[in-house]
Tab-separated table of N, CA and C in Angstrom:
chain	number	residue	atom	x	y	z
A	1	MET	N	0.848	-1.170	0.000
A	1	MET	CA	0.000	0.000	0.000
A	1	MET	C	0.895	1.236	0.000
A	2	ARG	N	0.501	2.236	-0.761
A	2	ARG	CA	1.200	3.522	-0.754
A	2	ARG	C	0.229	4.561	-0.222
A	3	ILE	N	0.684	5.296	0.790
A	3	ILE	CA	-0.151	6.310	1.420
A	3	ILE	C	0.383	7.678	1.024
A	4	PRO	N	-0.442	8.517	0.396
A	4	PRO	CA	0.013	9.846	-0.022
A	4	PRO	C	-0.007	10.845	1.150
A	5	CYS	N	1.108	10.966	1.830
A	5	CYS	CA	1.215	11.911	2.942
A	5	CYS	C	1.093	13.336	2.401
A	6	PRO	N	0.243	14.175	3.005
A	6	PRO	CA	0.094	15.546	2.511
A	6	PRO	C	1.352	16.393	2.692
A	7	HIS	N	2.263	15.958	3.557
A	7	HIS	CA	3.482	16.718	3.822
A	7	HIS	C	4.689	16.172	3.064
A	8	CYS	N	4.758	14.840	2.903
A	8	CYS	CA	5.950	14.196	2.336
A	8	CYS	C	5.737	13.582	0.959
A	9	GLY	N	4.487	13.492	0.500
A	9	GLY	CA	4.200	12.845	-0.763
A	9	GLY	C	3.921	11.361	-0.565
A	10	PRO	N	3.728	10.618	-1.655
A	10	PRO	CA	3.402	9.186	-1.551
A	10	PRO	C	4.554	8.400	-0.925
A	11	ARG	N	4.190	7.567	0.070
A	11	ARG	CA	5.183	6.761	0.774
A	11	ARG	C	4.629	5.349	0.984
A	12	ASP	N	5.535	4.382	1.138
A	12	ASP	CA	5.148	3.008	1.390
A	12	ASP	C	4.560	2.876	2.793
A	13	GLU	N	3.636	1.943	2.963
A	13	GLU	CA	2.955	1.795	4.246
A	13	GLU	C	3.895	1.429	5.394
A	14	VAL	N	5.070	0.883	5.122
A	14	VAL	CA	5.988	0.523	6.209
A	14	VAL	C	6.470	1.753	6.980
A	15	GLU	N	6.328	2.946	6.396
A	15	GLU	CA	6.703	4.180	7.088
A	15	GLU	C	5.624	4.635	8.069
A	16	PHE	N	4.452	4.004	8.042
A	16	PHE	CA	3.306	4.432	8.830
A	16	PHE	C	2.936	3.398	9.883
A	17	THR	N	2.241	3.857	10.917
A	17	THR	CA	1.672	2.976	11.932
A	17	THR	C	0.171	3.213	11.978
A	18	TYR	N	-0.589	2.118	11.897
A	18	TYR	CA	-2.046	2.192	11.990
A	18	TYR	C	-2.418	2.515	13.426
A	19	ARG	N	-3.319	3.487	13.634
A	19	ARG	CA	-3.701	3.917	14.980
A	19	ARG	C	-5.171	3.700	15.307
A	20	GLY	N	-5.959	3.166	14.364
A	20	GLY	CA	-7.340	2.822	14.685
A	20	GLY	C	-8.381	3.632	13.942
A	21	ASP	N	-9.621	3.368	14.299
A	21	ASP	CA	-10.793	3.989	13.701
A	21	ASP	C	-10.856	5.466	14.091
A	22	ALA	N	-10.937	6.341	13.104
A	22	ALA	CA	-10.950	7.787	13.370
A	22	ALA	C	-12.351	8.330	13.596
A	23	THR	N	-13.354	7.475	13.570
A	23	THR	CA	-14.725	7.963	13.747
A	23	THR	C	-15.257	7.734	15.156
A	24	VAL	N	-14.507	7.028	15.989
A	24	VAL	CA	-14.947	6.728	17.347
A	24	VAL	C	-14.695	7.945	18.239
A	25	THR	N	-15.699	8.301	19.033
A	25	THR	CA	-15.590	9.452	19.931
A	25	THR	C	-15.488	8.972	21.371
A	26	ARG	N	-14.504	9.484	22.083
A	26	ARG	CA	-14.316	9.121	23.485
A	26	ARG	C	-15.475	9.674	24.317
A	27	PRO	N	-16.028	8.855	25.233
A	27	PRO	CA	-17.124	9.354	26.066
A	27	PRO	C	-16.639	10.403	27.058
A	28	GLY	N	-17.553	11.240	27.508
A	28	GLY	CA	-17.232	12.277	28.474
A	28	GLY	C	-16.874	11.690	29.831
A	29	PRO	N	-16.277	12.498	30.713
A	29	PRO	CA	-15.826	11.984	32.010
A	29	PRO	C	-16.963	11.512	32.912
A	30	ASP	N	-18.167	11.979	32.692
A	30	ASP	CA	-19.295	11.566	33.529
A	30	ASP	C	-20.184	10.526	32.835
A	31	ALA	N	-19.694	9.890	31.772
A	31	ALA	CA	-20.504	8.954	30.987
A	31	ALA	C	-20.714	7.613	31.678
A	32	GLY	N	-19.858	7.252	32.592
A	32	GLY	CA	-20.017	5.988	33.298
A	32	GLY	C	-19.105	4.896	32.774
A	33	VAL	N	-18.989	3.850	33.564
A	33	VAL	CA	-18.088	2.745	33.258
A	33	VAL	C	-18.535	1.985	32.012
A	34	ASP	N	-19.828	1.772	31.853
A	34	ASP	CA	-20.315	1.014	30.691
A	34	ASP	C	-19.996	1.718	29.382
A	35	ALA	N	-20.137	3.027	29.348
A	35	ALA	CA	-19.834	3.780	28.128
A	35	ALA	C	-18.338	3.702	27.809
A	36	PHE	N	-17.498	3.778	28.830
A	36	PHE	CA	-16.052	3.702	28.601
A	36	PHE	C	-15.647	2.288	28.178
A	37	HIS	N	-16.279	1.271	28.766
A	37	HIS	CA	-16.026	-0.118	28.358
A	37	HIS	C	-16.364	-0.298	26.877
A	38	ASP	N	-17.534	0.185	26.473
A	38	ASP	CA	-17.941	0.073	25.075
A	38	ASP	C	-16.971	0.802	24.154
A	39	TYR	N	-16.495	1.976	24.566
A	39	TYR	CA	-15.543	2.752	23.780
A	39	TYR	C	-14.241	1.969	23.570
A	40	LEU	N	-13.773	1.292	24.600
A	40	LEU	CA	-12.510	0.564	24.510
A	40	LEU	C	-12.611	-0.759	23.761
A	41	TYR	N	-13.698	-1.501	23.990
A	41	TYR	CA	-13.731	-2.887	23.544
A	41	TYR	C	-14.739	-3.225	22.447
A	42	LEU	N	-15.782	-2.463	22.291
A	42	LEU	CA	-16.802	-2.802	21.298
A	42	LEU	C	-16.625	-1.935	20.056
A	43	ARG	N	-15.961	-2.485	19.072
A	43	ARG	CA	-15.686	-1.756	17.837
A	43	ARG	C	-16.318	-2.463	16.653
A	44	ALA	N	-16.740	-1.684	15.708
A	44	ALA	CA	-17.268	-2.234	14.459
A	44	ALA	C	-16.108	-2.737	13.604
A	45	ASN	N	-16.372	-3.718	12.799
A	45	ASN	CA	-15.388	-4.230	11.855
A	45	ASN	C	-16.021	-4.146	10.470
A	46	PRO	N	-16.097	-2.914	9.925
A	46	PRO	CA	-16.865	-2.729	8.692
A	46	PRO	C	-16.183	-3.343	7.472
A	47	ARG	N	-17.022	-3.686	6.528
A	47	ARG	CA	-16.539	-4.130	5.231
A	47	ARG	C	-16.843	-2.984	4.282
A	48	GLY	N	-15.825	-2.336	3.805
A	48	GLY	CA	-16.018	-1.192	2.926
A	48	GLY	C	-15.147	-0.026	3.365
A	49	TRP	N	-15.632	1.173	3.130
A	49	TRP	CA	-14.854	2.380	3.406
A	49	TRP	C	-14.838	2.698	4.893
A	50	GLN	N	-13.668	3.112	5.379
A	50	GLN	CA	-13.508	3.480	6.778
A	50	GLN	C	-12.477	4.601	6.879
A	51	VAL	N	-12.727	5.555	7.773
A	51	VAL	CA	-11.746	6.604	8.060
A	51	VAL	C	-10.895	6.112	9.221
A	52	GLU	N	-9.580	6.108	9.014
A	52	GLU	CA	-8.652	5.550	10.002
A	52	GLU	C	-7.573	6.562	10.368
A	53	TRP	N	-7.042	6.399	11.582
A	53	TRP	CA	-5.865	7.168	11.998
A	53	TRP	C	-4.614	6.413	11.577
A	54	TRP	N	-3.671	7.116	10.970
A	54	TRP	CA	-2.352	6.575	10.664
A	54	TRP	C	-1.329	7.622	11.094
A	55	GLN	N	-0.171	7.178	11.588
A	55	GLN	CA	0.898	8.105	11.932
A	55	GLN	C	2.092	7.837	11.023
A	56	HIS	N	2.650	8.904	10.467
A	56	HIS	CA	3.803	8.784	9.573
A	56	HIS	C	5.082	8.763	10.421
A	57	ASN	N	5.362	7.616	11.026
A	57	ASN	CA	6.482	7.477	11.961
A	57	ASN	C	7.847	7.691	11.334
A	58	SER	N	8.052	7.203	10.129
A	58	SER	CA	9.372	7.307	9.501
A	58	SER	C	9.503	8.526	8.611
A	59	GLY	N	8.590	9.449	8.743
A	59	GLY	CA	8.630	10.669	7.940
A	59	GLY	C	8.406	11.875	8.820
A	60	CYS	N	7.339	12.594	8.551
A	60	CYS	CA	7.052	13.850	9.252
A	60	CYS	C	6.443	13.638	10.639
A	61	ARG	N	6.108	12.392	11.003
A	61	ARG	CA	5.536	12.015	12.302
A	61	ARG	C	4.131	12.559	12.530
A	62	ALA	N	3.510	13.065	11.495
A	62	ALA	CA	2.160	13.627	11.616
A	62	ALA	C	1.121	12.516	11.737
A	63	PHE	N	0.043	12.819	12.463
A	63	PHE	CA	-1.133	11.953	12.489
A	63	PHE	C	-2.021	12.350	11.322
A	64	LEU	N	-2.496	11.345	10.572
A	64	LEU	CA	-3.296	11.585	9.384
A	64	LEU	C	-4.586	10.790	9.450
A	65	LYS	N	-5.611	11.286	8.782
A	65	LYS	CA	-6.846	10.540	8.579
A	65	LYS	C	-6.794	9.982	7.160
A	66	VAL	N	-7.031	8.683	7.041
A	66	VAL	CA	-6.954	8.006	5.752
A	66	VAL	C	-8.290	7.328	5.477
A	67	LEU	N	-8.867	7.606	4.313
A	67	LEU	CA	-10.089	6.929	3.878
A	67	LEU	C	-9.650	5.717	3.064
A	68	ARG	N	-9.827	4.518	3.674
A	68	ARG	CA	-9.330	3.275	3.077
A	68	ARG	C	-10.451	2.250	3.002
A	69	HIS	N	-10.466	1.475	1.911
A	69	HIS	CA	-11.418	0.379	1.756
A	69	HIS	C	-10.829	-0.844	2.449
A	70	THR	N	-11.582	-1.431	3.389
A	70	THR	CA	-11.047	-2.514	4.209
A	70	THR	C	-10.907	-3.846	3.474
A	71	VAL	N	-11.496	-3.970	2.302
A	71	VAL	CA	-11.372	-5.207	1.530
A	71	VAL	C	-10.283	-5.079	0.475
A	72	THR	N	-10.312	-3.998	-0.296
A	72	THR	CA	-9.361	-3.831	-1.400
A	72	THR	C	-8.112	-3.043	-1.008
A	73	HIS	N	-8.134	-2.381	0.132
A	73	HIS	CA	-7.054	-1.525	0.624
A	73	HIS	C	-6.816	-0.298	-0.265
A	74	GLU	N	-7.790	0.019	-1.116
A	74	GLU	CA	-7.699	1.241	-1.915
A	74	GLU	C	-7.775	2.444	-0.986
A	75	ILE	N	-6.920	3.423	-1.231
A	75	ILE	CA	-6.940	4.660	-0.461
A	75	ILE	C	-7.530	5.740	-1.348
A	76	ARG	N	-8.637	6.327	-0.891
A	76	ARG	CA	-9.336	7.324	-1.690
A	76	ARG	C	-8.953	8.748	-1.299
A	77	ALA	N	-8.630	8.980	-0.029
A	77	ALA	CA	-8.303	10.336	0.423
A	77	ALA	C	-7.450	10.274	1.683
A	78	VAL	N	-6.634	11.308	1.853
A	78	VAL	CA	-5.826	11.479	3.058
A	78	VAL	C	-5.967	12.925	3.489
A	79	ALA	N	-6.104	13.142	4.802
A	79	ALA	CA	-6.259	14.491	5.340
A	79	ALA	C	-5.417	14.636	6.602
A	80	THR	N	-5.175	15.873	6.984
A	80	THR	CA	-4.485	16.118	8.248
A	80	THR	C	-5.436	15.801	9.395
A	81	ALA	N	-4.917	15.780	10.603
A	81	ALA	CA	-5.717	15.404	11.771
A	81	ALA	C	-6.877	16.360	12.022
A	82	THR	N	-6.765	17.606	11.626
A	82	THR	CA	-7.818	18.587	11.892
A	82	THR	C	-8.860	18.667	10.778
A	83	GLU	N	-8.599	18.051	9.646
A	83	GLU	CA	-9.538	18.069	8.534
A	83	GLU	C	-10.557	16.938	8.668
A	84	THR	N	-11.658	17.047	7.937
A	84	THR	CA	-12.731	16.061	7.989
A	84	THR	C	-12.757	15.231	6.720
A	85	LEU	N	-12.903	13.921	6.886
A	85	LEU	CA	-13.122	13.015	5.761
A	85	LEU	C	-14.461	12.340	5.953
A	86	GLU	N	-15.231	12.264	4.906
A	86	GLU	CA	-16.549	11.631	4.954
A	86	GLU	C	-16.479	10.249	4.321
A	87	VAL	N	-17.132	9.278	4.933
A	87	VAL	CA	-17.214	7.935	4.375
A	87	VAL	C	-18.278	7.953	3.282
A	88	PRO	N	-17.934	7.519	2.052
A	88	PRO	CA	-18.938	7.527	0.981
A	88	PRO	C	-20.060	6.530	1.262
A	89	GLN	N	-21.262	6.892	0.899
A	89	GLN	CA	-22.411	6.005	1.053
A	89	GLN	C	-22.447	5.017	-0.107
A	90	ALA	N	-22.665	3.765	0.198
A	90	ALA	CA	-22.652	2.712	-0.825
A	90	ALA	C	-23.876	2.745	-1.694
């Protein structure tokens, strides 16, 4: 897989570390134990497009949002951590 870093250009995936689903929101401090348990352990495993966190460890070290297809590994878009990526509707 080649990931097009917005700062460094296209790079091989070995330069990056996968950091997880970028659409999950951490519960507030008063949400309770059950909400925090669900946040940590109950994750979807979608088939199709997903927005993910990746870190460019061997390059600029930036955290990036990557829109990747979980079956074909096609990368459709990459954004900085503060930008928004939308999952396309099937």
